[in-house]
Amino acid sequence: MSLGDQIAKNLPYLRRYARALTGSQATGDAFVRATLEAALADEGLKASLEGGRVPLYRAFNKVWSSAYLDVPDAVGEDHEGAAQDRLKSITPLNRQALLLTTLEDFSVEQAGEVMELEPAQIERLVQEAVSEIDRESSTSVLIIEDEPLISMQLEDLVTSLGHEICGTAATRTQAQEVVAQKTPGLVLADIQLADGSSGLDAVDDILAIDSVPVIFITAYPERLLTGDRPEPTYLVTKPFQEQTVRTAISQALFFGSSRPLG
Protein backbone atom coordinates (compact mmCIF):
# COMPACT_ATOMS: atom_id res chain seq x y z
CA MET A 1 0.00 0.00 0.00
CA SER A 2 1.39 3.41 -0.95
CA LEU A 3 1.98 6.11 1.65
CA GLY A 4 -0.88 8.13 0.19
CA ASP A 5 -3.24 5.17 0.54
CA GLN A 6 -2.09 4.57 4.12
CA ILE A 7 -2.78 8.18 5.07
CA ALA A 8 -6.13 8.21 3.27
CA LYS A 9 -7.21 5.06 5.14
CA ASN A 10 -6.44 6.55 8.55
CA LEU A 11 -7.29 10.19 7.88
CA PRO A 12 -11.03 9.99 8.79
CA TYR A 13 -10.13 8.63 12.22
CA LEU A 14 -7.42 11.24 12.77
CA ARG A 15 -10.02 13.88 11.92
CA ARG A 16 -12.43 12.30 14.43
CA TYR A 17 -9.72 12.44 17.08
CA ALA A 18 -8.83 16.04 16.23
CA ARG A 19 -12.49 17.09 16.51
CA ALA A 20 -12.87 15.43 19.89
CA LEU A 21 -9.60 16.93 21.14
CA THR A 22 -10.38 20.49 20.05
CA GLY A 23 -14.16 20.50 20.42
CA SER A 24 -14.96 21.51 16.86
CA GLN A 25 -14.69 20.32 13.27
CA ALA A 26 -13.20 23.56 11.99
CA THR A 27 -10.37 23.67 14.51
CA GLY A 28 -9.69 19.94 14.36
CA ASP A 29 -9.48 19.97 10.57
CA ALA A 30 -7.14 22.98 10.72
CA PHE A 31 -4.68 20.99 12.84
CA VAL A 32 -4.96 17.97 10.53
CA ARG A 33 -4.25 20.18 7.50
CA ALA A 34 -1.27 21.70 9.28
CA THR A 35 0.05 18.19 9.95
CA LEU A 36 -0.22 17.16 6.31
CA GLU A 37 1.33 20.44 5.14
CA ALA A 38 4.24 19.91 7.54
CA ALA A 39 4.76 16.40 6.14
CA LEU A 40 4.79 17.70 2.57
CA ALA A 41 7.40 20.28 3.50
CA ASP A 42 9.67 17.88 5.40
CA GLU A 43 10.85 14.72 3.66
CA GLY A 44 11.99 13.19 6.93
CA LEU A 45 8.58 13.69 8.53
CA LYS A 46 6.88 12.42 5.40
CA ALA A 47 8.98 9.26 5.40
CA SER A 48 8.17 8.71 9.08
CA LEU A 49 4.46 8.34 8.26
CA GLU A 50 5.10 4.87 6.84
CA GLY A 51 3.64 2.27 9.14
CA GLY A 52 0.02 3.16 9.82
CA ARG A 53 -1.81 5.08 12.50
CA VAL A 54 0.83 5.54 15.19
CA PRO A 55 3.31 7.63 13.13
CA LEU A 56 0.44 9.68 11.63
CA TYR A 57 -0.96 10.50 15.05
CA ARG A 58 2.57 11.19 16.33
CA ALA A 59 3.07 13.75 13.56
CA PHE A 60 -0.27 15.32 14.45
CA ASN A 61 0.76 15.40 18.10
CA LYS A 62 3.90 17.38 17.28
CA VAL A 63 1.81 20.04 15.52
CA TRP A 64 -0.80 20.06 18.28
CA SER A 65 1.75 20.27 21.11
CA SER A 66 3.55 23.20 19.53
CA ALA A 67 0.50 25.23 18.53
CA TYR A 68 -2.59 24.45 20.60
CA LEU A 69 -2.42 27.76 22.53
CA ASP A 70 -2.21 29.79 19.31
CA VAL A 71 -5.53 28.87 17.71
CA PRO A 72 -6.91 31.92 15.86
CA ASP A 73 -9.96 33.56 17.43
CA ALA A 74 -13.27 32.38 16.00
CA VAL A 75 -15.49 34.78 14.14
CA GLY A 76 -19.27 34.68 13.87
CA GLU A 77 -19.96 31.36 15.58
CA ASP A 78 -20.88 31.23 19.28
CA HIS A 79 -20.03 27.57 19.71
CA GLU A 80 -16.75 27.87 17.85
CA GLY A 81 -15.78 30.85 20.01
CA ALA A 82 -16.72 28.99 23.18
CA ALA A 83 -14.68 25.98 22.11
CA GLN A 84 -11.67 28.19 21.42
CA ASP A 85 -11.94 29.84 24.84
CA ARG A 86 -12.25 26.47 26.55
CA LEU A 87 -9.32 25.13 24.56
CA LYS A 88 -7.04 27.78 26.04
CA SER A 89 -7.66 26.49 29.56
CA ILE A 90 -7.58 22.76 28.75
CA THR A 91 -5.15 20.33 30.38
CA PRO A 92 -4.06 18.89 27.02
CA LEU A 93 -1.81 16.02 28.05
CA ASN A 94 -4.45 14.46 30.31
CA ARG A 95 -7.20 14.71 27.74
CA GLN A 96 -4.98 13.60 24.91
CA ALA A 97 -3.84 10.45 26.72
CA LEU A 98 -7.41 9.59 27.64
CA LEU A 99 -8.77 10.09 24.12
CA LEU A 100 -5.95 8.08 22.55
CA THR A 101 -6.51 5.08 24.82
CA THR A 102 -10.31 5.14 24.70
CA LEU A 103 -11.86 6.84 21.68
CA GLU A 104 -8.98 5.83 19.38
CA ASP A 105 -8.37 2.47 21.08
CA PHE A 106 -4.58 2.73 21.18
CA SER A 107 -2.74 0.64 23.75
CA VAL A 108 -0.87 2.46 26.51
CA GLU A 109 2.37 1.62 24.68
CA GLN A 110 1.06 3.00 21.37
CA ALA A 111 -0.22 6.16 23.05
CA GLY A 112 3.24 6.54 24.55
CA GLU A 113 4.74 6.36 21.05
CA VAL A 114 2.28 8.98 19.80
CA MET A 115 2.94 11.36 22.70
CA GLU A 116 6.62 10.38 23.05
CA LEU A 117 6.14 9.47 26.71
CA GLU A 118 6.77 6.35 28.74
CA PRO A 119 3.81 4.00 29.24
CA ALA A 120 3.86 4.70 32.99
CA GLN A 121 3.46 8.42 32.26
CA ILE A 122 0.49 7.68 29.97
CA GLU A 123 -1.15 5.61 32.70
CA ARG A 124 -0.68 8.45 35.20
CA LEU A 125 -2.12 11.02 32.78
CA VAL A 126 -5.15 8.82 32.09
CA GLN A 127 -5.82 8.47 35.81
CA GLU A 128 -5.55 12.24 36.26
CA ALA A 129 -8.04 12.78 33.44
CA VAL A 130 -10.44 10.24 34.94
CA SER A 131 -10.21 12.09 38.27
CA GLU A 132 -11.15 15.30 36.46
CA ILE A 133 -14.17 13.54 34.97
CA ASP A 134 -15.29 12.42 38.42
CA ARG A 135 -15.35 16.07 39.53
CA GLU A 136 -17.56 17.24 36.66
CA SER A 137 -21.05 18.61 37.28
CA SER A 138 -24.08 16.54 36.32
CA THR A 139 -26.57 17.12 33.51
CA SER A 140 -29.72 15.57 32.03
CA VAL A 141 -29.26 13.07 29.20
CA LEU A 142 -31.52 11.92 26.36
CA ILE A 143 -30.72 8.49 24.93
CA ILE A 144 -31.88 7.85 21.35
CA GLU A 145 -31.32 4.13 20.78
CA ASP A 146 -33.64 1.44 19.38
CA GLU A 147 -31.87 -1.60 20.87
CA PRO A 148 -33.30 -2.07 24.40
CA LEU A 149 -30.23 -3.77 25.86
CA ILE A 150 -27.88 -1.08 24.59
CA SER A 151 -30.27 1.63 25.80
CA MET A 152 -30.30 0.07 29.27
CA GLN A 153 -26.51 -0.22 29.25
CA LEU A 154 -26.20 3.46 28.39
CA GLU A 155 -28.73 4.39 31.08
CA ASP A 156 -26.71 2.52 33.70
CA LEU A 157 -23.48 4.14 32.53
CA VAL A 158 -24.93 7.66 32.48
CA THR A 159 -26.46 7.37 35.94
CA SER A 160 -23.25 5.86 37.33
CA LEU A 161 -21.50 9.07 36.25
CA GLY A 162 -23.96 11.13 38.29
CA HIS A 163 -26.17 12.31 35.44
CA GLU A 164 -29.94 11.92 35.21
CA ILE A 165 -31.95 10.45 32.33
CA CYS A 166 -34.51 12.92 31.02
CA GLY A 167 -35.85 10.34 28.57
CA THR A 168 -35.17 7.51 26.15
CA ALA A 169 -36.38 7.22 22.56
CA ALA A 170 -36.32 4.50 19.91
CA THR A 171 -37.62 6.71 17.09
CA ARG A 172 -37.40 10.30 15.89
CA THR A 173 -40.99 10.92 16.98
CA GLN A 174 -40.32 9.67 20.49
CA ALA A 175 -37.27 11.92 20.71
CA GLN A 176 -39.41 14.88 19.71
CA GLU A 177 -41.90 14.01 22.45
CA VAL A 178 -39.16 13.90 25.10
CA VAL A 179 -37.65 17.20 24.02
CA ALA A 180 -41.08 18.84 24.01
CA GLN A 181 -41.15 18.23 27.75
CA LYS A 182 -37.53 19.09 28.58
CA THR A 183 -34.45 20.08 26.60
CA PRO A 184 -31.59 17.72 27.55
CA GLY A 185 -28.11 18.84 28.49
CA LEU A 186 -26.57 15.99 26.48
CA VAL A 187 -27.77 13.58 23.77
CA LEU A 188 -26.48 10.07 23.04
CA ALA A 189 -27.82 8.96 19.66
CA ASP A 190 -27.71 6.01 17.29
CA ILE A 191 -28.07 6.63 13.53
CA GLN A 192 -30.54 3.91 12.53
CA LEU A 193 -33.73 3.89 14.60
CA ALA A 194 -36.55 1.38 15.08
CA ASP A 195 -39.08 2.65 12.55
CA GLY A 196 -36.52 3.41 9.86
CA SER A 197 -36.20 7.01 10.96
CA SER A 198 -32.79 8.63 11.35
CA GLY A 199 -30.98 9.58 14.50
CA LEU A 200 -29.34 12.33 12.45
CA ASP A 201 -32.75 13.86 11.79
CA ALA A 202 -33.73 13.45 15.44
CA VAL A 203 -30.60 15.32 16.49
CA ASP A 204 -31.22 18.05 13.91
CA ASP A 205 -34.66 18.55 15.48
CA ILE A 206 -33.03 19.08 18.87
CA LEU A 207 -30.28 21.38 17.60
CA ALA A 208 -32.93 23.52 15.91
CA ILE A 209 -34.23 24.26 19.41
CA ASP A 210 -30.97 24.61 21.34
CA SER A 211 -27.25 23.91 21.00
CA VAL A 212 -26.52 20.87 23.16
CA PRO A 213 -23.66 18.35 23.13
CA VAL A 214 -24.36 15.28 20.99
CA ILE A 215 -22.48 11.99 20.90
CA PHE A 216 -23.29 9.55 18.09
CA ILE A 217 -22.86 5.88 19.00
CA THR A 218 -23.12 3.79 15.87
CA ALA A 219 -22.04 0.59 14.18
CA TYR A 220 -21.65 2.55 10.94
CA PRO A 221 -19.11 5.34 11.65
CA GLU A 222 -18.01 5.40 8.01
CA ARG A 223 -21.38 6.95 7.12
CA LEU A 224 -20.42 10.02 9.15
CA LEU A 225 -16.70 10.13 8.30
CA THR A 226 -16.98 11.05 4.65
CA GLY A 227 -15.90 14.68 4.84
CA ASP A 228 -18.83 15.57 2.56
CA ARG A 229 -20.86 17.34 5.25
CA PRO A 230 -20.35 18.76 8.73
CA GLU A 231 -19.47 15.79 10.92
CA PRO A 232 -20.36 15.13 14.55
CA THR A 233 -17.67 16.19 16.97
CA TYR A 234 -18.08 13.04 19.07
CA LEU A 235 -18.45 9.68 17.38
CA VAL A 236 -18.19 6.32 19.18
CA THR A 237 -18.15 3.01 17.31
CA LYS A 238 -20.26 0.01 18.32
CA PRO A 239 -19.58 -2.32 19.95
CA PHE A 240 -18.24 0.19 22.44
CA GLN A 241 -16.25 0.06 25.65
CA GLU A 242 -17.91 1.89 28.52
CA GLN A 243 -14.72 3.87 29.15
CA THR A 244 -14.89 5.16 25.57
CA VAL A 245 -18.42 6.49 26.09
CA ARG A 246 -17.39 7.90 29.47
CA THR A 247 -14.53 9.79 27.83
CA ALA A 248 -16.74 11.12 25.03
CA ILE A 249 -19.30 12.35 27.55
CA SER A 250 -16.58 14.08 29.53
CA GLN A 251 -15.10 15.79 26.49
CA ALA A 252 -18.53 16.85 25.18
CA LEU A 253 -19.46 18.41 28.52
CA PHE A 254 -16.00 19.96 28.79
CA PHE A 255 -16.62 22.04 25.69
CA GLY A 256 -20.33 22.46 26.39
CA SER A 257 -21.59 21.97 22.84
CA SER A 258 -20.99 19.64 19.92
CA ARG A 259 -23.08 21.23 17.20
CA PRO A 260 -21.33 20.14 13.96
CA LEU A 261 -19.25 22.98 12.57
CA GLY A 262 -18.40 23.62 8.96
Coordinates of C-alpha atoms in Angstrom, one line a residue:
M1 CA 0.0 0.0 0.0
S2 CA 1.4 3.4 -1.0
L3 CA 2.0 6.1 1.6
G4 CA -0.9 8.1 0.2
D5 CA -3.2 5.2 0.5
Q6 CA -2.1 4.6 4.1
I7 CA -2.8 8.2 5.1
A8 CA -6.1 8.2 3.3
K9 CA -7.2 5.1 5.1
N10 CA -6.4 6.5 8.6
L11 CA -7.3 10.2 7.9
P12 CA -11.0 10.0 8.8
Y13 CA -10.1 8.6 12.2
L14 CA -7.4 11.2 12.8
R15 CA -10.0 13.9 11.9
R16 CA -12.4 12.3 14.4
Y17 CA -9.7 12.4 17.1
A18 CA -8.8 16.0 16.2
R19 CA -12.5 17.1 16.5
A20 CA -12.9 15.4 19.9
L21 CA -9.6 16.9 21.1
T22 CA -10.4 20.5 20.0
G23 CA -14.2 20.5 20.4
S24 CA -15.0 21.5 16.9
Q25 CA -14.7 20.3 13.3
A26 CA -13.2 23.6 12.0
T27 CA -10.4 23.7 14.5
G28 CA -9.7 19.9 14.4
D29 CA -9.5 20.0 10.6
A30 CA -7.1 23.0 10.7
F31 CA -4.7 21.0 12.8
V32 CA -5.0 18.0 10.5
R33 CA -4.3 20.2 7.5
A34 CA -1.3 21.7 9.3
T35 CA 0.1 18.2 9.9
L36 CA -0.2 17.2 6.3
E37 CA 1.3 20.4 5.1
A38 CA 4.2 19.9 7.5
A39 CA 4.8 16.4 6.1
L40 CA 4.8 17.7 2.6
A41 CA 7.4 20.3 3.5
D42 CA 9.7 17.9 5.4
E43 CA 10.9 14.7 3.7
G44 CA 12.0 13.2 6.9
L45 CA 8.6 13.7 8.5
K46 CA 6.9 12.4 5.4
A47 CA 9.0 9.3 5.4
S48 CA 8.2 8.7 9.1
L49 CA 4.5 8.3 8.3
E50 CA 5.1 4.9 6.8
G51 CA 3.6 2.3 9.1
G52 CA 0.0 3.2 9.8
R53 CA -1.8 5.1 12.5
V54 CA 0.8 5.5 15.2
P55 CA 3.3 7.6 13.1
L56 CA 0.4 9.7 11.6
Y57 CA -1.0 10.5 15.0
R58 CA 2.6 11.2 16.3
A59 CA 3.1 13.7 13.6
F60 CA -0.3 15.3 14.4
N61 CA 0.8 15.4 18.1
K62 CA 3.9 17.4 17.3
V63 CA 1.8 20.0 15.5
W64 CA -0.8 20.1 18.3
S65 CA 1.7 20.3 21.1
S66 CA 3.5 23.2 19.5
A67 CA 0.5 25.2 18.5
Y68 CA -2.6 24.5 20.6
L69 CA -2.4 27.8 22.5
D70 CA -2.2 29.8 19.3
V71 CA -5.5 28.9 17.7
P72 CA -6.9 31.9 15.9
D73 CA -10.0 33.6 17.4
A74 CA -13.3 32.4 16.0
V75 CA -15.5 34.8 14.1
G76 CA -19.3 34.7 13.9
E77 CA -20.0 31.4 15.6
D78 CA -20.9 31.2 19.3
H79 CA -20.0 27.6 19.7
E80 CA -16.8 27.9 17.9
G81 CA -15.8 30.8 20.0
A82 CA -16.7 29.0 23.2
A83 CA -14.7 26.0 22.1
Q84 CA -11.7 28.2 21.4
D85 CA -11.9 29.8 24.8
R86 CA -12.3 26.5 26.5
L87 CA -9.3 25.1 24.6
K88 CA -7.0 27.8 26.0
S89 CA -7.7 26.5 29.6
I90 CA -7.6 22.8 28.7
T91 CA -5.2 20.3 30.4
P92 CA -4.1 18.9 27.0
L93 CA -1.8 16.0 28.0
N94 CA -4.4 14.5 30.3
R95 CA -7.2 14.7 27.7
Q96 CA -5.0 13.6 24.9
A97 CA -3.8 10.5 26.7
L98 CA -7.4 9.6 27.6
L99 CA -8.8 10.1 24.1
L100 CA -5.9 8.1 22.5
T101 CA -6.5 5.1 24.8
T102 CA -10.3 5.1 24.7
L103 CA -11.9 6.8 21.7
E104 CA -9.0 5.8 19.4
D105 CA -8.4 2.5 21.1
F106 CA -4.6 2.7 21.2
S107 CA -2.7 0.6 23.7
V108 CA -0.9 2.5 26.5
E109 CA 2.4 1.6 24.7
Q110 CA 1.1 3.0 21.4
A111 CA -0.2 6.2 23.1
G112 CA 3.2 6.5 24.5
E113 CA 4.7 6.4 21.1
V114 CA 2.3 9.0 19.8
M115 CA 2.9 11.4 22.7
E116 CA 6.6 10.4 23.0
L117 CA 6.1 9.5 26.7
E118 CA 6.8 6.4 28.7
P119 CA 3.8 4.0 29.2
A120 CA 3.9 4.7 33.0
Q121 CA 3.5 8.4 32.3
I122 CA 0.5 7.7 30.0
E123 CA -1.2 5.6 32.7
R124 CA -0.7 8.4 35.2
L125 CA -2.1 11.0 32.8
V126 CA -5.1 8.8 32.1
Q127 CA -5.8 8.5 35.8
E128 CA -5.5 12.2 36.3
A129 CA -8.0 12.8 33.4
V130 CA -10.4 10.2 34.9
S131 CA -10.2 12.1 38.3
E132 CA -11.2 15.3 36.5
I133 CA -14.2 13.5 35.0
D134 CA -15.3 12.4 38.4
R135 CA -15.4 16.1 39.5
E136 CA -17.6 17.2 36.7
S137 CA -21.1 18.6 37.3
S138 CA -24.1 16.5 36.3
T139 CA -26.6 17.1 33.5
S140 CA -29.7 15.6 32.0
V141 CA -29.3 13.1 29.2
L142 CA -31.5 11.9 26.4
I143 CA -30.7 8.5 24.9
I144 CA -31.9 7.8 21.4
E145 CA -31.3 4.1 20.8
D146 CA -33.6 1.4 19.4
E147 CA -31.9 -1.6 20.9
P148 CA -33.3 -2.1 24.4
L149 CA -30.2 -3.8 25.9
I150 CA -27.9 -1.1 24.6
S151 CA -30.3 1.6 25.8
M152 CA -30.3 0.1 29.3
Q153 CA -26.5 -0.2 29.2
L154 CA -26.2 3.5 28.4
E155 CA -28.7 4.4 31.1
D156 CA -26.7 2.5 33.7
L157 CA -23.5 4.1 32.5
V158 CA -24.9 7.7 32.5
T159 CA -26.5 7.4 35.9
S160 CA -23.3 5.9 37.3
L161 CA -21.5 9.1 36.3
G162 CA -24.0 11.1 38.3
H163 CA -26.2 12.3 35.4
E164 CA -29.9 11.9 35.2
I165 CA -31.9 10.5 32.3
C166 CA -34.5 12.9 31.0
G167 CA -35.8 10.3 28.6
T168 CA -35.2 7.5 26.2
A169 CA -36.4 7.2 22.6
A170 CA -36.3 4.5 19.9
T171 CA -37.6 6.7 17.1
R172 CA -37.4 10.3 15.9
T173 CA -41.0 10.9 17.0
Q174 CA -40.3 9.7 20.5
A175 CA -37.3 11.9 20.7
Q176 CA -39.4 14.9 19.7
E177 CA -41.9 14.0 22.5
V178 CA -39.2 13.9 25.1
V179 CA -37.6 17.2 24.0
A180 CA -41.1 18.8 24.0
Q181 CA -41.1 18.2 27.8
K182 CA -37.5 19.1 28.6
T183 CA -34.5 20.1 26.6
P184 CA -31.6 17.7 27.5
G185 CA -28.1 18.8 28.5
L186 CA -26.6 16.0 26.5
V187 CA -27.8 13.6 23.8
L188 CA -26.5 10.1 23.0
A189 CA -27.8 9.0 19.7
D190 CA -27.7 6.0 17.3
I191 CA -28.1 6.6 13.5
Q192 CA -30.5 3.9 12.5
L193 CA -33.7 3.9 14.6
A194 CA -36.5 1.4 15.1
D195 CA -39.1 2.7 12.5
G196 CA -36.5 3.4 9.9
S197 CA -36.2 7.0 11.0
S198 CA -32.8 8.6 11.4
G199 CA -31.0 9.6 14.5
L200 CA -29.3 12.3 12.5
D201 CA -32.8 13.9 11.8
A202 CA -33.7 13.4 15.4
V203 CA -30.6 15.3 16.5
D204 CA -31.2 18.0 13.9
D205 CA -34.7 18.6 15.5
I206 CA -33.0 19.1 18.9
L207 CA -30.3 21.4 17.6
A208 CA -32.9 23.5 15.9
I209 CA -34.2 24.3 19.4
D210 CA -31.0 24.6 21.3
S211 CA -27.3 23.9 21.0
V212 CA -26.5 20.9 23.2
P213 CA -23.7 18.3 23.1
V214 CA -24.4 15.3 21.0
I215 CA -22.5 12.0 20.9
F216 CA -23.3 9.5 18.1
I217 CA -22.9 5.9 19.0
T218 CA -23.1 3.8 15.9
A219 CA -22.0 0.6 14.2
Y220 CA -21.6 2.6 10.9
P221 CA -19.1 5.3 11.6
E222 CA -18.0 5.4 8.0
R223 CA -21.4 7.0 7.1
L224 CA -20.4 10.0 9.1
L225 CA -16.7 10.1 8.3
T226 CA -17.0 11.1 4.6
G227 CA -15.9 14.7 4.8
D228 CA -18.8 15.6 2.6
R229 CA -20.9 17.3 5.2
P230 CA -20.4 18.8 8.7
E231 CA -19.5 15.8 10.9
P232 CA -20.4 15.1 14.6
T233 CA -17.7 16.2 17.0
Y234 CA -18.1 13.0 19.1
L235 CA -18.4 9.7 17.4
V236 CA -18.2 6.3 19.2
T237 CA -18.1 3.0 17.3
K238 CA -20.3 0.0 18.3
P239 CA -19.6 -2.3 20.0
F240 CA -18.2 0.2 22.4
Q241 CA -16.2 0.1 25.6
E242 CA -17.9 1.9 28.5
Q243 CA -14.7 3.9 29.2
T244 CA -14.9 5.2 25.6
V245 CA -18.4 6.5 26.1
R246 CA -17.4 7.9 29.5
T247 CA -14.5 9.8 27.8
A248 CA -16.7 11.1 25.0
I249 CA -19.3 12.3 27.6
S250 CA -16.6 14.1 29.5
Q251 CA -15.1 15.8 26.5
A252 CA -18.5 16.9 25.2
L253 CA -19.5 18.4 28.5
F254 CA -16.0 20.0 28.8
F255 CA -16.6 22.0 25.7
G256 CA -20.3 22.5 26.4
S257 CA -21.6 22.0 22.8
S258 CA -21.0 19.6 19.9
R259 CA -23.1 21.2 17.2
P260 CA -21.3 20.1 14.0
L261 CA -19.3 23.0 12.6
G262 CA -18.4 23.6 9.0

